[in-house]
Amino acid sequence: MEIRTEARVALESAVITHGLPRPHNLEAARAMQHAVRDAGATPHIIAVLHGTPCIGVSDAELESLAEYPAPSKIALHNLGIACAMRLTGGTTVAATVHLAHHAGIAVMATGGIGGVHRDGRDISGDLPVLARTPMLIVCSGAKVILDLPATREWLETHGIPVVGFRTDELPGFYTAHTGLRVDATVHDVDALVDLWRAHCSLGTAMLVVQPPPAAYALPPAELDALLQQAIRECAAAGITGAATTPWLLARLAQLSDGRTIAVNCALLEANARLAGAIARAISACAPTP
Ligand code: PSU
Ligand code: MN
């Protein structure tokens, strides 16, 4: 017998508090929620409010997250601290995946996951959580500021399949092309659901990657030139640790005259839409245990 369950999609909130500037952060969050609903699923923005991890926030709470004077960036290493200290903040992919899994949600959407940084020492807390949590994550690859070949190898080493949705290349967040391969390419949602059903009992995440919408994607060579400049400046400014990702993303937005913001918002919405369709397809025919 097949039963139908509620289709739910988790959305992370560090992209709202730290990934995008105002007012684009709130607009992008609402566009993601709308895209998930449009696809027939229910969006749950995950965040920590005054020390309480929340699976879904109200619109007023979303607005306060997007405006909050100094929201924390909450990953797994500081999730317990944030709760004990009654902090409010956006959850990274790491904390979002952890919380969503415990809430019984199997699908999430984001822009670009964290990964191995170019200095080779800083490794995003996103990666180890993906290595131990069965969650289908729709994204546009890892953020282009990272060492993408090293990140790609890390995923393979830790048993995380990378499935291209209508692409045979790992996208590079703001750009469609990295030259890095995916493990499989599929062209429709039903085929993705088949792969997920075969994979989900193995205990690791599955990344479903799609390139940013073509009308917004930056050419790889142009993006690389801007990135080299931003990375030099970041090092000269002495930025390290969790501040690195938000700093580089903000600098790229300036250097590109806002084009990286436009592509970031467009890909977040597209990824949320695909995640909604996948969640809907999974829930439409959940086999009974
Ligand atoms: N996707 C975006 N923009 C972002 C992020 C994702 O389009 O800013 C966030 C995610 O929350 C991800 C985090 O988990 O960046 C990674 O940060 P770090 O490299 O410090 O682990
Ligand atoms: Mn880090």
Short mmCIF file of C-alpha atoms and ligand atoms in Angstrom, two decimals:
data_model
loop_
_atom_site.label_atom_id
_atom_site.label_comp_id
_atom_site.label_asym_id
_atom_site.label_seq_id
_atom_site.Cartn_x
_atom_site.Cartn_y
_atom_site.Cartn_z
CA MET A 1 0.00 0.00 0.00
CA GLU A 2 1.18 3.51 -0.73
CA ILE A 3 0.21 6.37 1.54
CA ARG A 4 0.54 10.07 0.99
CA THR A 5 2.36 12.18 3.58
CA GLU A 6 2.84 15.91 3.89
CA ALA A 7 5.46 17.30 1.52
CA ARG A 8 7.90 19.43 3.56
CA VAL A 9 11.00 21.36 2.57
CA ALA A 10 13.52 22.81 5.04
CA LEU A 11 15.09 26.16 4.17
CA GLU A 12 18.22 27.44 5.89
CA SER A 13 18.38 30.93 7.35
CA ALA A 14 22.09 31.87 7.51
CA VAL A 15 21.63 32.97 3.91
CA ILE A 16 19.03 35.44 5.25
CA THR A 17 21.08 36.68 8.21
CA HIS A 18 24.57 36.51 6.67
CA GLY A 19 24.52 35.55 2.99
CA LEU A 20 22.56 38.38 1.40
CA PRO A 21 22.26 42.10 2.19
CA ARG A 22 18.97 43.80 3.02
CA PRO A 23 16.43 44.01 1.42
CA HIS A 24 17.42 41.13 -0.88
CA ASN A 25 17.61 38.71 2.05
CA LEU A 26 13.93 39.06 2.95
CA GLU A 27 12.84 39.09 -0.69
CA ALA A 28 14.83 35.93 -1.39
CA ALA A 29 13.39 34.17 1.67
CA ARG A 30 9.84 35.00 0.63
CA ALA A 31 10.54 33.97 -2.97
CA MET A 32 11.85 30.62 -1.72
CA GLN A 33 8.79 30.04 0.44
CA HIS A 34 6.53 30.92 -2.46
CA ALA A 35 8.40 28.64 -4.87
CA VAL A 36 8.11 25.68 -2.48
CA ARG A 37 4.36 26.28 -2.06
CA ASP A 38 3.92 26.70 -5.79
CA ALA A 39 5.46 23.26 -6.26
CA GLY A 40 2.92 21.75 -3.85
CA ALA A 41 4.97 21.48 -0.67
CA THR A 42 5.23 23.31 2.68
CA PRO A 43 8.34 25.43 3.38
CA HIS A 44 9.88 25.42 6.86
CA ILE A 45 12.48 28.11 7.46
CA ILE A 46 14.74 26.82 10.21
CA ALA A 47 16.28 29.29 12.64
CA VAL A 48 17.04 29.80 16.32
CA LEU A 49 14.84 32.41 18.03
CA HIS A 50 15.78 33.52 21.54
CA GLY A 51 17.47 30.20 22.16
CA THR A 52 14.75 27.98 20.69
CA PRO A 53 15.43 26.03 17.48
CA CYS A 54 12.37 26.57 15.28
CA ILE A 55 11.15 24.35 12.45
CA GLY A 56 9.28 27.05 10.59
CA VAL A 57 8.99 30.73 11.54
CA SER A 58 6.11 33.19 11.22
CA ASP A 59 6.30 36.05 8.76
CA ALA A 60 6.90 38.52 11.60
CA GLU A 61 9.73 36.31 12.89
CA LEU A 62 11.17 36.10 9.39
CA GLU A 63 11.13 39.89 9.15
CA SER A 64 12.91 40.22 12.47
CA LEU A 65 15.57 37.72 11.35
CA ALA A 66 16.15 39.74 8.20
CA GLU A 67 16.38 42.96 10.25
CA TYR A 68 17.75 41.71 13.54
CA PRO A 69 20.57 44.02 14.67
CA ALA A 70 23.25 41.40 15.20
CA PRO A 71 21.90 37.92 14.51
CA SER A 72 24.30 35.06 15.11
CA LYS A 73 25.49 32.69 12.41
CA ILE A 74 24.59 29.37 13.96
CA ALA A 75 26.36 26.21 12.81
CA LEU A 76 26.63 22.96 14.76
CA HIS A 77 29.62 24.00 16.87
CA ASN A 78 27.65 26.88 18.42
CA LEU A 79 24.07 25.55 18.24
CA GLY A 80 24.07 24.42 21.88
CA ILE A 81 25.73 27.66 22.96
CA ALA A 82 23.15 29.71 21.05
CA CYS A 83 20.33 27.81 22.79
CA ALA A 84 21.85 28.10 26.27
CA MET A 85 22.57 31.80 25.80
CA ARG A 86 19.12 32.49 24.33
CA LEU A 87 20.55 33.86 21.10
CA THR A 88 18.70 34.55 17.87
CA GLY A 89 20.30 33.67 14.57
CA GLY A 90 20.29 32.11 11.15
CA THR A 91 21.20 28.45 10.88
CA THR A 92 23.80 27.31 8.36
CA VAL A 93 23.31 24.21 6.22
CA ALA A 94 25.00 22.21 9.01
CA ALA A 95 22.61 23.29 11.76
CA THR A 96 19.60 23.31 9.41
CA VAL A 97 20.19 19.76 8.19
CA HIS A 98 20.71 18.54 11.76
CA LEU A 99 17.48 20.16 13.02
CA ALA A 100 15.41 19.28 9.94
CA HIS A 101 16.42 15.63 10.16
CA HIS A 102 15.33 15.46 13.79
CA ALA A 103 12.03 17.04 12.76
CA GLY A 104 11.47 14.30 10.15
CA ILE A 105 12.09 16.48 7.09
CA ALA A 106 14.10 14.80 4.31
CA VAL A 107 14.46 17.56 1.69
CA MET A 108 16.14 20.95 1.97
CA ALA A 109 17.14 23.74 -0.39
CA THR A 110 19.94 26.29 -0.28
CA GLY A 111 22.13 28.29 -2.64
CA GLY A 112 25.60 26.89 -2.19
CA ILE A 113 26.87 24.61 0.57
CA GLY A 114 30.04 25.33 2.53
CA GLY A 115 33.14 23.29 1.76
CA VAL A 116 36.92 23.19 1.89
CA HIS A 117 38.28 26.74 1.86
CA ARG A 118 41.16 27.75 -0.39
CA ASP A 119 43.54 28.03 2.56
CA GLY A 120 43.09 24.25 3.02
CA ARG A 121 42.66 24.62 6.79
CA ASP A 122 39.14 26.00 7.21
CA ILE A 123 36.58 23.31 6.41
CA SER A 124 32.91 24.22 6.63
CA GLY A 125 30.93 22.49 9.34
CA ASP A 126 28.38 21.76 6.61
CA LEU A 127 30.46 18.86 5.25
CA PRO A 128 30.63 16.52 8.27
CA VAL A 129 26.89 16.91 8.87
CA LEU A 130 26.21 15.90 5.25
CA ALA A 131 28.44 12.88 5.78
CA ARG A 132 26.20 11.54 8.55
CA THR A 133 22.68 12.74 7.75
CA PRO A 134 20.32 11.21 5.17
CA MET A 135 18.93 14.39 3.60
CA LEU A 136 18.35 15.36 -0.01
CA ILE A 137 19.84 18.81 -0.52
CA VAL A 138 19.10 20.89 -3.60
CA CYS A 139 21.79 23.49 -4.29
CA SER A 140 23.95 25.02 -7.01
CA GLY A 141 27.06 23.26 -5.78
CA ALA A 142 29.40 24.71 -3.19
CA LYS A 143 30.11 28.41 -2.94
CA VAL A 144 32.57 29.53 -5.60
CA ILE A 145 34.83 31.20 -3.03
CA LEU A 146 35.86 27.70 -1.90
CA ASP A 147 38.42 25.22 -3.20
CA LEU A 148 35.87 23.44 -5.41
CA PRO A 149 38.07 20.49 -6.55
CA ALA A 150 38.98 19.76 -2.90
CA THR A 151 35.33 20.08 -1.87
CA ARG A 152 34.31 17.71 -4.66
CA GLU A 153 36.86 15.13 -3.46
CA TRP A 154 35.68 15.50 0.15
CA LEU A 155 32.11 14.68 -0.87
CA GLU A 156 33.22 11.56 -2.72
CA THR A 157 35.50 10.40 0.10
CA HIS A 158 32.64 10.70 2.58
CA GLY A 159 30.05 8.90 0.49
CA ILE A 160 27.90 11.84 -0.56
CA PRO A 161 26.60 11.43 -4.12
CA VAL A 162 26.39 14.50 -6.34
CA VAL A 163 23.52 14.24 -8.81
CA GLY A 164 23.24 16.77 -11.62
CA PHE A 165 19.73 17.87 -12.48
CA ARG A 166 19.92 18.49 -16.23
CA THR A 167 23.68 19.07 -16.00
CA ASP A 168 26.71 16.78 -16.20
CA GLU A 169 28.93 19.29 -14.47
CA LEU A 170 29.09 20.51 -10.87
CA PRO A 171 27.85 24.12 -10.99
CA GLY A 172 29.95 26.79 -9.30
CA PHE A 173 27.21 28.71 -7.48
CA TYR A 174 27.23 32.00 -9.46
CA THR A 175 28.40 30.19 -12.60
CA ALA A 176 27.19 27.05 -14.35
CA HIS A 177 30.64 25.66 -15.08
CA THR A 178 33.48 24.28 -12.98
CA GLY A 179 34.69 21.38 -15.10
CA LEU A 180 34.07 19.07 -12.13
CA ARG A 181 32.02 15.94 -12.72
CA VAL A 182 28.82 14.73 -11.09
CA ASP A 183 28.15 11.10 -10.16
CA ALA A 184 24.97 10.90 -12.25
CA THR A 185 22.79 13.14 -14.38
CA VAL A 186 19.01 12.99 -14.39
CA HIS A 187 16.44 14.92 -16.37
CA ASP A 188 13.25 14.64 -14.37
CA VAL A 189 12.00 14.64 -10.79
CA ASP A 190 10.80 11.03 -10.86
CA ALA A 191 14.32 9.88 -11.71
CA LEU A 192 15.67 11.91 -8.77
CA VAL A 193 13.17 10.28 -6.45
CA ASP A 194 14.27 6.82 -7.67
CA LEU A 195 17.90 7.70 -6.87
CA TRP A 196 16.94 9.06 -3.46
CA ARG A 197 14.96 5.92 -2.56
CA ALA A 198 17.95 3.79 -3.47
CA HIS A 199 20.37 6.00 -1.54
CA CYS A 200 18.55 7.21 1.57
CA SER A 201 19.16 4.16 3.76
CA LEU A 202 22.96 4.53 3.37
CA GLY A 203 23.00 7.30 5.96
CA THR A 204 24.67 10.12 4.05
CA ALA A 205 23.17 13.13 2.28
CA MET A 206 22.60 13.30 -1.46
CA LEU A 207 23.34 16.57 -3.23
CA VAL A 208 21.11 17.47 -6.16
CA VAL A 209 22.80 20.25 -8.09
CA GLN A 210 21.43 22.49 -10.78
CA PRO A 211 23.14 25.43 -12.50
CA PRO A 212 21.98 28.98 -11.73
CA PRO A 213 19.26 30.24 -14.11
CA ALA A 214 20.99 31.02 -17.43
CA ALA A 215 19.75 34.61 -17.62
CA TYR A 216 21.69 35.43 -14.41
CA ALA A 217 24.75 33.14 -14.44
CA LEU A 218 28.16 34.82 -14.67
CA PRO A 219 30.76 33.64 -17.21
CA PRO A 220 33.42 31.59 -15.35
CA ALA A 221 36.43 33.71 -16.49
CA GLU A 222 34.82 36.98 -15.45
CA LEU A 223 33.80 35.58 -12.08
CA ASP A 224 37.27 34.19 -11.50
CA ALA A 225 38.90 37.59 -12.04
CA LEU A 226 36.58 39.23 -9.48
CA LEU A 227 37.15 36.37 -7.08
CA GLN A 228 40.96 36.62 -7.24
CA GLN A 229 40.71 40.28 -6.29
CA ALA A 230 38.24 39.62 -3.44
CA ILE A 231 40.42 36.81 -2.04
CA ARG A 232 43.55 39.03 -2.06
CA GLU A 233 41.67 41.79 -0.26
CA CYS A 234 40.17 39.38 2.28
CA ALA A 235 43.62 38.09 3.21
CA ALA A 236 45.01 41.64 3.41
CA ALA A 237 42.14 42.65 5.72
CA GLY A 238 42.98 39.74 8.05
CA ILE A 239 39.51 38.16 7.81
CA THR A 240 39.39 34.52 9.01
CA GLY A 241 37.01 31.80 10.19
CA ALA A 242 33.22 32.09 9.95
CA ALA A 243 33.49 35.74 8.87
CA THR A 244 35.26 34.72 5.63
CA THR A 245 32.22 33.52 3.67
CA PRO A 246 29.99 36.58 4.37
CA TRP A 247 32.91 38.96 3.73
CA LEU A 248 33.82 37.47 0.36
CA LEU A 249 30.19 37.26 -0.77
CA ALA A 250 29.64 40.92 0.14
CA ARG A 251 32.84 42.00 -1.66
CA LEU A 252 31.89 40.05 -4.80
CA ALA A 253 28.52 41.82 -4.79
CA GLN A 254 30.31 45.20 -4.81
CA LEU A 255 32.83 44.20 -7.46
CA SER A 256 30.11 42.81 -9.77
CA ASP A 257 27.74 45.78 -9.35
CA GLY A 258 25.16 43.57 -7.69
CA ARG A 259 25.14 40.84 -10.33
CA THR A 260 26.18 38.18 -7.82
CA ILE A 261 23.21 39.19 -5.66
CA ALA A 262 20.84 38.83 -8.60
CA VAL A 263 22.15 35.39 -9.51
CA ASN A 264 22.17 34.31 -5.84
CA CYS A 265 18.49 35.25 -5.43
CA ALA A 266 17.54 33.61 -8.73
CA LEU A 267 19.25 30.32 -7.92
CA LEU A 268 17.82 30.21 -4.37
CA GLU A 269 14.33 30.48 -5.80
CA ALA A 270 14.98 27.89 -8.52
CA ASN A 271 16.47 25.47 -5.99
CA ALA A 272 13.51 25.93 -3.63
CA ARG A 273 11.13 25.21 -6.51
CA LEU A 274 12.93 21.99 -7.43
CA ALA A 275 13.09 20.94 -3.76
CA GLY A 276 9.34 21.51 -3.50
CA ALA A 277 8.69 19.34 -6.55
CA ILE A 278 10.94 16.58 -5.17
CA ALA A 279 9.29 16.66 -1.72
CA ARG A 280 5.91 16.51 -3.38
CA ALA A 281 6.91 13.53 -5.52
CA ILE A 282 8.40 11.69 -2.52
CA SER A 283 5.30 12.26 -0.41
CA ALA A 284 2.84 11.39 -3.15
CA CYS A 285 3.75 7.73 -2.95
CA ALA A 286 5.48 6.95 0.33
CA PRO A 287 5.68 3.14 0.59
CA THR A 288 4.45 1.86 3.95
CA PRO A 289 7.21 0.32 6.08
N1 PSU B 1 23.82 29.70 0.31
C1 PSU B 1 23.84 30.97 -0.16
N2 PSU B 1 24.42 31.93 0.63
C2 PSU B 1 24.94 31.63 1.90
C3 PSU B 1 24.89 30.30 2.39
C4 PSU B 1 24.32 29.37 1.55
O1 PSU B 1 23.38 31.24 -1.28
O2 PSU B 1 25.45 32.53 2.59
C5 PSU B 1 25.43 29.97 3.80
C6 PSU B 1 24.90 28.62 4.25
O3 PSU B 1 24.19 28.83 5.45
C7 PSU B 1 26.11 27.76 4.47
C8 PSU B 1 27.11 28.79 4.93
O4 PSU B 1 25.88 26.77 5.40
O5 PSU B 1 26.85 29.86 3.98
C9 PSU B 1 28.53 28.25 4.93
O6 PSU B 1 29.31 29.05 5.78
P1 PSU B 1 30.78 28.56 6.23
O7 PSU B 1 31.57 28.53 4.96
O8 PSU B 1 31.29 29.60 7.22
O9 PSU B 1 30.62 27.20 6.84
MN MN B 2 34.75 27.72 8.96
#
